[in-house]
Amino acid sequence: QVQLVESGGGLVQAGGSLRLSCATSERTFSSYTMGWFRQGPGKEREFAAAISWGRGSTYYADSVKGRFTISRDNAKNTVYLQMNSLKPEDTAVYYCAAGRLLTTTQAMGAAAYAYWGQGTQVTVSS
């Protein structure tokens, strides 16, 4: 079983920054595509960012591109989401997800991810 634990959420003013972390003890972490999804109030869960298992290619939703950066540290079994220039519309519960050897298309959708964290709340005030 792959256990994912998110941290780093909180309350921040518009224009501010937060860094989310997602940690796991999974020994085969390096073979997993890692993604971040978010779900705002009354909205469906949506893709935010992902990083691949091989070369570490990154993918972003248009809504966050240029503001968010996803990265991974395989030695620490941890994936990060650096969020800059935050906007009120970024307010959501952010979920970390893991899926083994996902394709580019799969990485940008929720269906192929087998493991999910409990989520961490990010609130951006105006």
mmCIF file of N, CA and C in Angstrom:
data_model
loop_
_atom_site.group_PDB
_atom_site.id
_atom_site.type_symbol
_atom_site.label_atom_id
_atom_site.label_comp_id
_atom_site.label_asym_id
_atom_site.label_seq_id
_atom_site.Cartn_x
_atom_site.Cartn_y
_atom_site.Cartn_z
ATOM 1 N N GLN A 1 0.840 -1.186 0.000
ATOM 2 C CA GLN A 1 0.000 0.000 0.000
ATOM 3 C C GLN A 1 0.882 1.245 0.000
ATOM 4 N N VAL A 2 0.555 2.194 -0.866
ATOM 5 C CA VAL A 2 1.283 3.445 -0.945
ATOM 6 C C VAL A 2 0.559 4.480 -0.094
ATOM 7 N N GLN A 3 1.246 4.979 0.910
ATOM 8 C CA GLN A 3 0.691 5.998 1.784
ATOM 9 C C GLN A 3 1.269 7.359 1.411
ATOM 10 N N LEU A 4 0.396 8.329 1.218
ATOM 11 C CA LEU A 4 0.799 9.676 0.850
ATOM 12 C C LEU A 4 0.337 10.647 1.917
ATOM 13 N N VAL A 5 1.230 11.512 2.357
ATOM 14 C CA VAL A 5 0.915 12.473 3.405
ATOM 15 C C VAL A 5 1.279 13.871 2.931
ATOM 16 N N GLU A 6 0.260 14.711 2.759
ATOM 17 C CA GLU A 6 0.479 16.092 2.333
ATOM 18 C C GLU A 6 0.709 16.998 3.533
ATOM 19 N N SER A 7 1.447 18.061 3.301
ATOM 20 C CA SER A 7 1.640 19.082 4.314
ATOM 21 C C SER A 7 1.945 20.402 3.629
ATOM 22 N N GLY A 8 1.856 21.488 4.372
ATOM 23 C CA GLY A 8 2.225 22.793 3.861
ATOM 24 C C GLY A 8 1.078 23.714 3.529
ATOM 25 N N GLY A 9 -0.148 23.228 3.629
ATOM 26 C CA GLY A 9 -1.292 24.075 3.357
ATOM 27 C C GLY A 9 -1.490 25.103 4.449
ATOM 28 N N GLY A 10 -2.351 26.066 4.165
ATOM 29 C CA GLY A 10 -2.623 27.096 5.143
ATOM 30 C C GLY A 10 -3.330 28.273 4.527
ATOM 31 N N LEU A 11 -3.349 29.361 5.264
ATOM 32 C CA LEU A 11 -3.984 30.602 4.849
ATOM 33 C C LEU A 11 -2.922 31.588 4.397
ATOM 34 N N VAL A 12 -3.134 32.176 3.234
ATOM 35 C CA VAL A 12 -2.170 33.122 2.697
ATOM 36 C C VAL A 12 -2.899 34.243 1.972
ATOM 37 N N GLN A 13 -2.312 35.417 1.962
ATOM 38 C CA GLN A 13 -2.867 36.547 1.237
ATOM 39 C C GLN A 13 -2.634 36.397 -0.261
ATOM 40 N N ALA A 14 -3.529 36.959 -1.048
ATOM 41 C CA ALA A 14 -3.347 36.964 -2.489
ATOM 42 C C ALA A 14 -1.987 37.555 -2.843
ATOM 43 N N GLY A 15 -1.315 36.910 -3.779
ATOM 44 C CA GLY A 15 0.020 37.319 -4.162
ATOM 45 C C GLY A 15 1.118 36.618 -3.395
ATOM 46 N N GLY A 16 0.746 35.907 -2.353
ATOM 47 C CA GLY A 16 1.714 35.204 -1.539
ATOM 48 C C GLY A 16 2.068 33.840 -2.089
ATOM 49 N N SER A 17 2.848 33.104 -1.314
ATOM 50 C CA SER A 17 3.349 31.803 -1.741
ATOM 51 C C SER A 17 3.170 30.749 -0.664
ATOM 52 N N LEU A 18 3.036 29.523 -1.105
ATOM 53 C CA LEU A 18 3.031 28.359 -0.237
ATOM 54 C C LEU A 18 3.780 27.241 -0.941
ATOM 55 N N ARG A 19 4.342 26.353 -0.156
ATOM 56 C CA ARG A 19 4.985 25.167 -0.699
ATOM 57 C C ARG A 19 4.374 23.937 -0.071
ATOM 58 N N LEU A 20 3.743 23.121 -0.891
ATOM 59 C CA LEU A 20 3.160 21.881 -0.432
ATOM 60 C C LEU A 20 4.151 20.739 -0.588
ATOM 61 N N SER A 21 4.095 19.802 0.339
ATOM 62 C CA SER A 21 4.931 18.615 0.277
ATOM 63 C C SER A 21 4.056 17.378 0.343
ATOM 64 N N CYS A 22 4.493 16.327 -0.297
ATOM 65 C CA CYS A 22 3.809 15.042 -0.256
ATOM 66 C C CYS A 22 4.870 13.979 -0.057
ATOM 67 N N ALA A 23 4.817 13.326 1.081
ATOM 68 C CA ALA A 23 5.837 12.353 1.440
ATOM 69 C C ALA A 23 5.281 10.938 1.446
ATOM 70 N N THR A 24 6.138 9.997 1.076
ATOM 71 C CA THR A 24 5.770 8.590 1.096
ATOM 72 C C THR A 24 6.979 7.750 1.464
ATOM 73 N N SER A 25 6.726 6.576 2.001
ATOM 74 C CA SER A 25 7.793 5.629 2.309
ATOM 75 C C SER A 25 7.902 4.541 1.249
ATOM 76 N N GLU A 26 7.146 4.672 0.181
ATOM 77 C CA GLU A 26 7.141 3.684 -0.886
ATOM 78 C C GLU A 26 8.537 3.520 -1.477
ATOM 79 N N ARG A 27 9.037 2.298 -1.481
ATOM 80 C CA ARG A 27 10.394 2.043 -1.941
ATOM 81 C C ARG A 27 10.582 2.208 -3.440
ATOM 82 N N THR A 28 9.521 2.033 -4.202
ATOM 83 C CA THR A 28 9.593 2.188 -5.647
ATOM 84 C C THR A 28 9.082 3.557 -6.093
ATOM 85 N N PHE A 29 9.236 4.549 -5.255
ATOM 86 C CA PHE A 29 8.754 5.900 -5.510
ATOM 87 C C PHE A 29 9.205 6.438 -6.868
ATOM 88 N N SER A 30 10.437 6.143 -7.245
ATOM 89 C CA SER A 30 10.987 6.696 -8.474
ATOM 90 C C SER A 30 10.271 6.217 -9.729
ATOM 91 N N SER A 31 9.513 5.148 -9.644
ATOM 92 C CA SER A 31 8.778 4.630 -10.788
ATOM 93 C C SER A 31 7.336 5.139 -10.842
ATOM 94 N N TYR A 32 6.986 6.046 -9.966
ATOM 95 C CA TYR A 32 5.635 6.585 -9.911
ATOM 96 C C TYR A 32 5.554 7.987 -10.478
ATOM 97 N N THR A 33 4.569 8.185 -11.322
ATOM 98 C CA THR A 33 4.171 9.530 -11.679
ATOM 99 C C THR A 33 3.460 10.142 -10.474
ATOM 100 N N MET A 34 3.792 11.368 -10.170
ATOM 101 C CA MET A 34 3.182 12.059 -9.038
ATOM 102 C C MET A 34 2.405 13.269 -9.535
ATOM 103 N N GLY A 35 1.229 13.441 -8.980
ATOM 104 C CA GLY A 35 0.388 14.543 -9.403
ATOM 105 C C GLY A 35 -0.204 15.307 -8.244
ATOM 106 N N TRP A 36 -0.575 16.538 -8.535
ATOM 107 C CA TRP A 36 -1.325 17.363 -7.601
ATOM 108 C C TRP A 36 -2.653 17.729 -8.245
ATOM 109 N N PHE A 37 -3.719 17.507 -7.502
ATOM 110 C CA PHE A 37 -5.059 17.866 -7.919
ATOM 111 C C PHE A 37 -5.666 18.766 -6.855
ATOM 112 N N ARG A 38 -6.694 19.481 -7.238
ATOM 113 C CA ARG A 38 -7.328 20.352 -6.264
ATOM 114 C C ARG A 38 -8.832 20.367 -6.464
ATOM 115 N N GLN A 39 -9.530 20.640 -5.381
ATOM 116 C CA GLN A 39 -10.981 20.699 -5.418
ATOM 117 C C GLN A 39 -11.457 21.897 -4.614
ATOM 118 N N GLY A 40 -11.975 22.888 -5.306
ATOM 119 C CA GLY A 40 -12.497 24.069 -4.658
ATOM 120 C C GLY A 40 -13.914 23.852 -4.175
ATOM 121 N N PRO A 41 -14.427 24.777 -3.381
ATOM 122 C CA PRO A 41 -15.794 24.655 -2.853
ATOM 123 C C PRO A 41 -16.826 24.526 -3.963
ATOM 124 N N GLY A 42 -17.620 23.474 -3.904
ATOM 125 C CA GLY A 42 -18.670 23.262 -4.884
ATOM 126 C C GLY A 42 -18.190 22.900 -6.269
ATOM 127 N N LYS A 43 -16.930 22.549 -6.410
ATOM 128 C CA LYS A 43 -16.368 22.238 -7.714
ATOM 129 C C LYS A 43 -15.891 20.795 -7.793
ATOM 130 N N GLU A 44 -15.687 20.333 -9.013
ATOM 131 C CA GLU A 44 -15.108 19.015 -9.227
ATOM 132 C C GLU A 44 -13.605 19.060 -9.020
ATOM 133 N N ARG A 45 -13.043 17.926 -8.711
ATOM 134 C CA ARG A 45 -11.600 17.836 -8.589
ATOM 135 C C ARG A 45 -10.953 18.075 -9.950
ATOM 136 N N GLU A 46 -9.900 18.872 -9.973
ATOM 137 C CA GLU A 46 -9.248 19.193 -11.224
ATOM 138 C C GLU A 46 -7.738 19.024 -11.128
ATOM 139 N N PHE A 47 -7.159 18.750 -12.266
ATOM 140 C CA PHE A 47 -5.720 18.586 -12.376
ATOM 141 C C PHE A 47 -5.011 19.914 -12.186
ATOM 142 N N ALA A 48 -3.913 19.896 -11.448
ATOM 143 C CA ALA A 48 -3.094 21.082 -11.283
ATOM 144 C C ALA A 48 -1.703 20.903 -11.890
ATOM 145 N N ALA A 49 -1.016 19.840 -11.487
ATOM 146 C CA ALA A 49 0.349 19.617 -11.961
ATOM 147 C C ALA A 49 0.739 18.163 -11.787
ATOM 148 N N ALA A 50 1.704 17.712 -12.575
ATOM 149 C CA ALA A 50 2.221 16.356 -12.450
ATOM 150 C C ALA A 50 3.677 16.321 -12.863
ATOM 151 N N ILE A 51 4.379 15.303 -12.383
ATOM 152 C CA ILE A 51 5.771 15.090 -12.753
ATOM 153 C C ILE A 51 5.965 13.610 -13.026
ATOM 154 N N SER A 52 6.653 13.297 -14.119
ATOM 155 C CA SER A 52 6.738 11.929 -14.585
ATOM 156 C C SER A 52 7.741 11.099 -13.803
ATOM 157 N N TRP A 53 7.659 9.790 -14.005
ATOM 158 C CA TRP A 53 8.512 8.832 -13.302
ATOM 159 C C TRP A 53 9.897 8.704 -13.906
ATOM 160 N N GLY A 54 10.078 9.023 -15.146
ATOM 161 C CA GLY A 54 11.350 8.827 -15.823
ATOM 162 C C GLY A 54 12.247 10.039 -15.780
ATOM 163 N N ARG A 55 12.106 10.869 -16.779
ATOM 164 C CA ARG A 55 12.934 12.063 -16.890
ATOM 165 C C ARG A 55 12.474 13.206 -15.994
ATOM 166 N N GLY A 56 11.380 13.015 -15.306
ATOM 167 C CA GLY A 56 10.862 14.074 -14.471
ATOM 168 C C GLY A 56 10.218 15.192 -15.265
ATOM 169 N N SER A 57 9.612 14.842 -16.383
ATOM 170 C CA SER A 57 8.892 15.831 -17.175
ATOM 171 C C SER A 57 7.733 16.386 -16.365
ATOM 172 N N THR A 58 7.456 17.661 -16.540
ATOM 173 C CA THR A 58 6.396 18.306 -15.773
ATOM 174 C C THR A 58 5.252 18.740 -16.664
ATOM 175 N N TYR A 59 4.066 18.744 -16.082
ATOM 176 C CA TYR A 59 2.852 19.114 -16.794
ATOM 177 C C TYR A 59 2.015 19.999 -15.881
ATOM 178 N N TYR A 60 1.375 21.001 -16.463
ATOM 179 C CA TYR A 60 0.606 21.951 -15.676
ATOM 180 C C TYR A 60 -0.724 22.274 -16.335
ATOM 181 N N ALA A 61 -1.714 22.485 -15.498
ATOM 182 C CA ALA A 61 -2.962 23.044 -15.987
ATOM 183 C C ALA A 61 -2.724 24.492 -16.394
ATOM 184 N N ASP A 62 -3.471 24.950 -17.387
ATOM 185 C CA ASP A 62 -3.319 26.327 -17.847
ATOM 186 C C ASP A 62 -3.543 27.331 -16.714
ATOM 187 N N SER A 63 -4.407 26.988 -15.785
ATOM 188 C CA SER A 63 -4.755 27.893 -14.707
ATOM 189 C C SER A 63 -3.612 28.161 -13.730
ATOM 190 N N VAL A 64 -2.622 27.272 -13.699
ATOM 191 C CA VAL A 64 -1.517 27.431 -12.752
ATOM 192 C C VAL A 64 -0.165 27.607 -13.433
ATOM 193 N N LYS A 65 -0.112 27.399 -14.721
ATOM 194 C CA LYS A 65 1.155 27.459 -15.443
ATOM 195 C C LYS A 65 1.799 28.833 -15.291
ATOM 196 N N GLY A 66 3.084 28.827 -14.978
ATOM 197 C CA GLY A 66 3.813 30.058 -14.764
ATOM 198 C C GLY A 66 3.815 30.518 -13.329
ATOM 199 N N ARG A 67 2.931 29.959 -12.515
ATOM 200 C CA ARG A 67 2.851 30.326 -11.106
ATOM 201 C C ARG A 67 3.244 29.176 -10.179
ATOM 202 N N PHE A 68 2.904 27.957 -10.576
ATOM 203 C CA PHE A 68 3.187 26.776 -9.767
ATOM 204 C C PHE A 68 4.345 25.993 -10.376
ATOM 205 N N THR A 69 5.131 25.363 -9.518
ATOM 206 C CA THR A 69 6.220 24.504 -9.959
ATOM 207 C C THR A 69 6.189 23.201 -9.188
ATOM 208 N N ILE A 70 6.125 22.094 -9.905
ATOM 209 C CA ILE A 70 6.176 20.784 -9.277
ATOM 210 C C ILE A 70 7.590 20.236 -9.394
ATOM 211 N N SER A 71 8.041 19.565 -8.356
ATOM 212 C CA SER A 71 9.360 18.958 -8.364
ATOM 213 C C SER A 71 9.337 17.702 -7.503
ATOM 214 N N ARG A 72 10.362 16.892 -7.649
ATOM 215 C CA ARG A 72 10.438 15.690 -6.827
ATOM 216 C C ARG A 72 11.865 15.443 -6.383
ATOM 217 N N ASP A 73 11.985 14.828 -5.228
ATOM 218 C CA ASP A 73 13.266 14.419 -4.684
ATOM 219 C C ASP A 73 13.147 12.931 -4.405
ATOM 220 N N ASN A 74 13.652 12.128 -5.315
ATOM 221 C CA ASN A 74 13.502 10.683 -5.182
ATOM 222 C C ASN A 74 14.263 10.125 -3.978
ATOM 223 N N ALA A 75 15.348 10.778 -3.602
ATOM 224 C CA ALA A 75 16.103 10.340 -2.436
ATOM 225 C C ALA A 75 15.296 10.504 -1.158
ATOM 226 N N LYS A 76 14.403 11.490 -1.145
ATOM 227 C CA LYS A 76 13.567 11.747 0.023
ATOM 228 C C LYS A 76 12.150 11.214 -0.134
ATOM 229 N N ASN A 77 11.865 10.594 -1.270
ATOM 230 C CA ASN A 77 10.521 10.083 -1.556
ATOM 231 C C ASN A 77 9.459 11.162 -1.359
ATOM 232 N N THR A 78 9.733 12.321 -1.901
ATOM 233 C CA THR A 78 8.870 13.473 -1.675
ATOM 234 C C THR A 78 8.649 14.256 -2.966
ATOM 235 N N VAL A 79 7.427 14.707 -3.155
ATOM 236 C CA VAL A 79 7.095 15.590 -4.258
ATOM 237 C C VAL A 79 6.624 16.918 -3.679
ATOM 238 N N TYR A 80 6.930 18.008 -4.372
ATOM 239 C CA TYR A 80 6.619 19.339 -3.893
ATOM 240 C C TYR A 80 5.779 20.097 -4.907
ATOM 241 N N LEU A 81 5.019 21.035 -4.407
ATOM 242 C CA LEU A 81 4.326 21.979 -5.263
ATOM 243 C C LEU A 81 4.580 23.373 -4.716
ATOM 244 N N GLN A 82 5.419 24.113 -5.405
ATOM 245 C CA GLN A 82 5.687 25.494 -5.045
ATOM 246 C C GLN A 82 4.643 26.367 -5.718
ATOM 247 N N MET A 83 3.900 27.103 -4.929
ATOM 248 C CA MET A 83 2.810 27.922 -5.432
ATOM 249 C C MET A 83 3.124 29.388 -5.174
ATOM 250 N N ASN A 84 3.289 30.137 -6.237
ATOM 251 C CA ASN A 84 3.576 31.562 -6.150
ATOM 252 C C ASN A 84 2.436 32.367 -6.747
ATOM 253 N N SER A 85 2.423 33.644 -6.442
ATOM 254 C CA SER A 85 1.402 34.559 -6.972
ATOM 255 C C SER A 85 0.006 33.990 -6.797
ATOM 256 N N LEU A 86 -0.278 33.539 -5.610
ATOM 257 C CA LEU A 86 -1.550 32.880 -5.350
ATOM 258 C C LEU A 86 -2.728 33.834 -5.493
ATOM 259 N N LYS A 87 -3.820 33.275 -5.990
ATOM 260 C CA LYS A 87 -5.049 34.013 -6.215
ATOM 261 C C LYS A 87 -6.179 33.399 -5.392
ATOM 262 N N PRO A 88 -7.210 34.168 -5.081
ATOM 263 C CA PRO A 88 -8.343 33.598 -4.345
ATOM 264 C C PRO A 88 -8.933 32.363 -5.012
ATOM 265 N N GLU A 89 -8.923 32.311 -6.331
ATOM 266 C CA GLU A 89 -9.460 31.159 -7.033
ATOM 267 C C GLU A 89 -8.608 29.904 -6.891
ATOM 268 N N ASP A 90 -7.428 30.032 -6.297
ATOM 269 C CA ASP A 90 -6.610 28.868 -5.989
ATOM 270 C C ASP A 90 -7.058 28.178 -4.709
ATOM 271 N N THR A 91 -7.980 28.786 -3.989
ATOM 272 C CA THR A 91 -8.488 28.201 -2.755
ATOM 273 C C THR A 91 -9.113 26.840 -3.038
ATOM 274 N N ALA A 92 -8.624 25.825 -2.361
ATOM 275 C CA ALA A 92 -9.086 24.465 -2.599
ATOM 276 C C ALA A 92 -8.407 23.521 -1.622
ATOM 277 N N VAL A 93 -8.928 22.305 -1.573
ATOM 278 C CA VAL A 93 -8.195 21.221 -0.945
ATOM 279 C C VAL A 93 -7.280 20.632 -2.002
ATOM 280 N N TYR A 94 -6.019 20.535 -1.689
ATOM 281 C CA TYR A 94 -5.034 20.020 -2.632
ATOM 282 C C TYR A 94 -4.679 18.584 -2.273
ATOM 283 N N TYR A 95 -4.750 17.718 -3.267
ATOM 284 C CA TYR A 95 -4.500 16.299 -3.081
ATOM 285 C C TYR A 95 -3.266 15.853 -3.849
ATOM 286 N N CYS A 96 -2.444 15.085 -3.195
ATOM 287 C CA CYS A 96 -1.320 14.426 -3.827
ATOM 288 C C CYS A 96 -1.775 13.058 -4.322
ATOM 289 N N ALA A 97 -1.307 12.655 -5.491
ATOM 290 C CA ALA A 97 -1.691 11.379 -6.063
ATOM 291 C C ALA A 97 -0.486 10.690 -6.678
ATOM 292 N N ALA A 98 -0.529 9.359 -6.698
ATOM 293 C CA ALA A 98 0.554 8.562 -7.257
ATOM 294 C C ALA A 98 0.007 7.489 -8.183
ATOM 295 N N GLY A 99 0.647 7.318 -9.313
ATOM 296 C CA GLY A 99 0.295 6.267 -10.252
ATOM 297 C C GLY A 99 1.547 5.752 -10.920
ATOM 298 N N ARG A 100 1.672 4.450 -10.991
ATOM 299 C CA ARG A 100 2.909 3.865 -11.493
ATOM 300 C C ARG A 100 2.998 3.923 -13.017
ATOM 301 N N LEU A 101 4.094 4.478 -13.508
ATOM 302 C CA LEU A 101 4.444 4.471 -14.928
ATOM 303 C C LEU A 101 3.345 5.020 -15.825
ATOM 304 N N LEU A 102 2.782 6.142 -15.451
ATOM 305 C CA LEU A 102 1.703 6.731 -16.232
ATOM 306 C C LEU A 102 2.229 7.387 -17.503
ATOM 307 N N THR A 103 1.389 7.385 -18.529
ATOM 308 C CA THR A 103 1.695 8.106 -19.748
ATOM 309 C C THR A 103 1.425 9.586 -19.539
ATOM 310 N N THR A 104 1.833 10.396 -20.504
ATOM 311 C CA THR A 104 1.603 11.829 -20.425
ATOM 312 C C THR A 104 0.120 12.141 -20.301
ATOM 313 N N THR A 105 -0.695 11.484 -21.105
ATOM 314 C CA THR A 105 -2.130 11.707 -21.063
ATOM 315 C C THR A 105 -2.715 11.287 -19.725
ATOM 316 N N GLN A 106 -2.308 10.136 -19.234
ATOM 317 C CA GLN A 106 -2.799 9.652 -17.954
ATOM 318 C C GLN A 106 -2.412 10.575 -16.808
ATOM 319 N N ALA A 107 -1.224 11.145 -16.890
ATOM 320 C CA ALA A 107 -0.714 11.978 -15.808
ATOM 321 C C ALA A 107 -1.556 13.220 -15.579
ATOM 322 N N MET A 108 -2.262 13.668 -16.599
ATOM 323 C CA MET A 108 -3.056 14.883 -16.497
ATOM 324 C C MET A 108 -4.524 14.629 -16.183
ATOM 325 N N GLY A 109 -4.868 13.390 -15.889
ATOM 326 C CA GLY A 109 -6.213 13.040 -15.494
ATOM 327 C C GLY A 109 -6.196 12.220 -14.222
ATOM 328 N N ALA A 110 -7.267 12.273 -13.471
ATOM 329 C CA ALA A 110 -7.306 11.623 -12.167
ATOM 330 C C ALA A 110 -7.486 10.111 -12.229
ATOM 331 N N ALA A 111 -8.075 9.608 -13.302
ATOM 332 C CA ALA A 111 -8.528 8.225 -13.343
ATOM 333 C C ALA A 111 -7.428 7.197 -13.149
ATOM 334 N N ALA A 112 -6.244 7.450 -13.660
ATOM 335 C CA ALA A 112 -5.185 6.457 -13.631
ATOM 336 C C ALA A 112 -4.371 6.447 -12.341
ATOM 337 N N TYR A 113 -4.560 7.435 -11.499
ATOM 338 C CA TYR A 113 -3.827 7.474 -10.238
ATOM 339 C C TYR A 113 -4.448 6.509 -9.240
ATOM 340 N N ALA A 114 -3.649 5.601 -8.726
ATOM 341 C CA ALA A 114 -4.154 4.562 -7.842
ATOM 342 C C ALA A 114 -4.170 4.964 -6.370
ATOM 343 N N TYR A 115 -3.336 5.927 -6.005
ATOM 344 C CA TYR A 115 -3.179 6.280 -4.602
ATOM 345 C C TYR A 115 -3.340 7.771 -4.398
ATOM 346 N N TRP A 116 -4.016 8.107 -3.317
ATOM 347 C CA TRP A 116 -4.332 9.503 -3.017
ATOM 348 C C TRP A 116 -4.067 9.825 -1.558
ATOM 349 N N GLY A 117 -3.595 11.037 -1.316
ATOM 350 C CA GLY A 117 -3.460 11.513 0.039
ATOM 351 C C GLY A 117 -4.785 12.032 0.561
ATOM 352 N N GLN A 118 -4.783 12.466 1.808
ATOM 353 C CA GLN A 118 -5.997 12.951 2.450
ATOM 354 C C GLN A 118 -6.331 14.392 2.095
ATOM 355 N N GLY A 119 -5.373 15.104 1.554
ATOM 356 C CA GLY A 119 -5.591 16.476 1.151
ATOM 357 C C GLY A 119 -5.126 17.479 2.189
ATOM 358 N N THR A 120 -4.779 18.658 1.723
ATOM 359 C CA THR A 120 -4.404 19.755 2.598
ATOM 360 C C THR A 120 -5.078 21.029 2.104
ATOM 361 N N GLN A 121 -5.629 21.790 3.025
ATOM 362 C CA GLN A 121 -6.406 22.972 2.666
ATOM 363 C C GLN A 121 -5.498 24.158 2.364
ATOM 364 N N VAL A 122 -5.764 24.795 1.243
ATOM 365 C CA VAL A 122 -5.110 26.042 0.885
ATOM 366 C C VAL A 122 -6.188 27.105 0.740
ATOM 367 N N THR A 123 -6.060 28.169 1.496
ATOM 368 C CA THR A 123 -7.016 29.264 1.440
ATOM 369 C C THR A 123 -6.279 30.553 1.118
ATOM 370 N N VAL A 124 -6.724 31.219 0.066
ATOM 371 C CA VAL A 124 -6.101 32.465 -0.371
ATOM 372 C C VAL A 124 -7.106 33.588 -0.193
ATOM 373 N N SER A 125 -6.779 34.540 0.636
ATOM 374 C CA SER A 125 -7.666 35.661 0.899
ATOM 375 C C SER A 125 -7.297 36.855 0.028
ATOM 376 N N SER A 126 -8.296 37.640 -0.329
ATOM 377 C CA SER A 126 -8.079 38.802 -1.183
ATOM 378 C C SER A 126 -7.766 40.037 -0.376
#
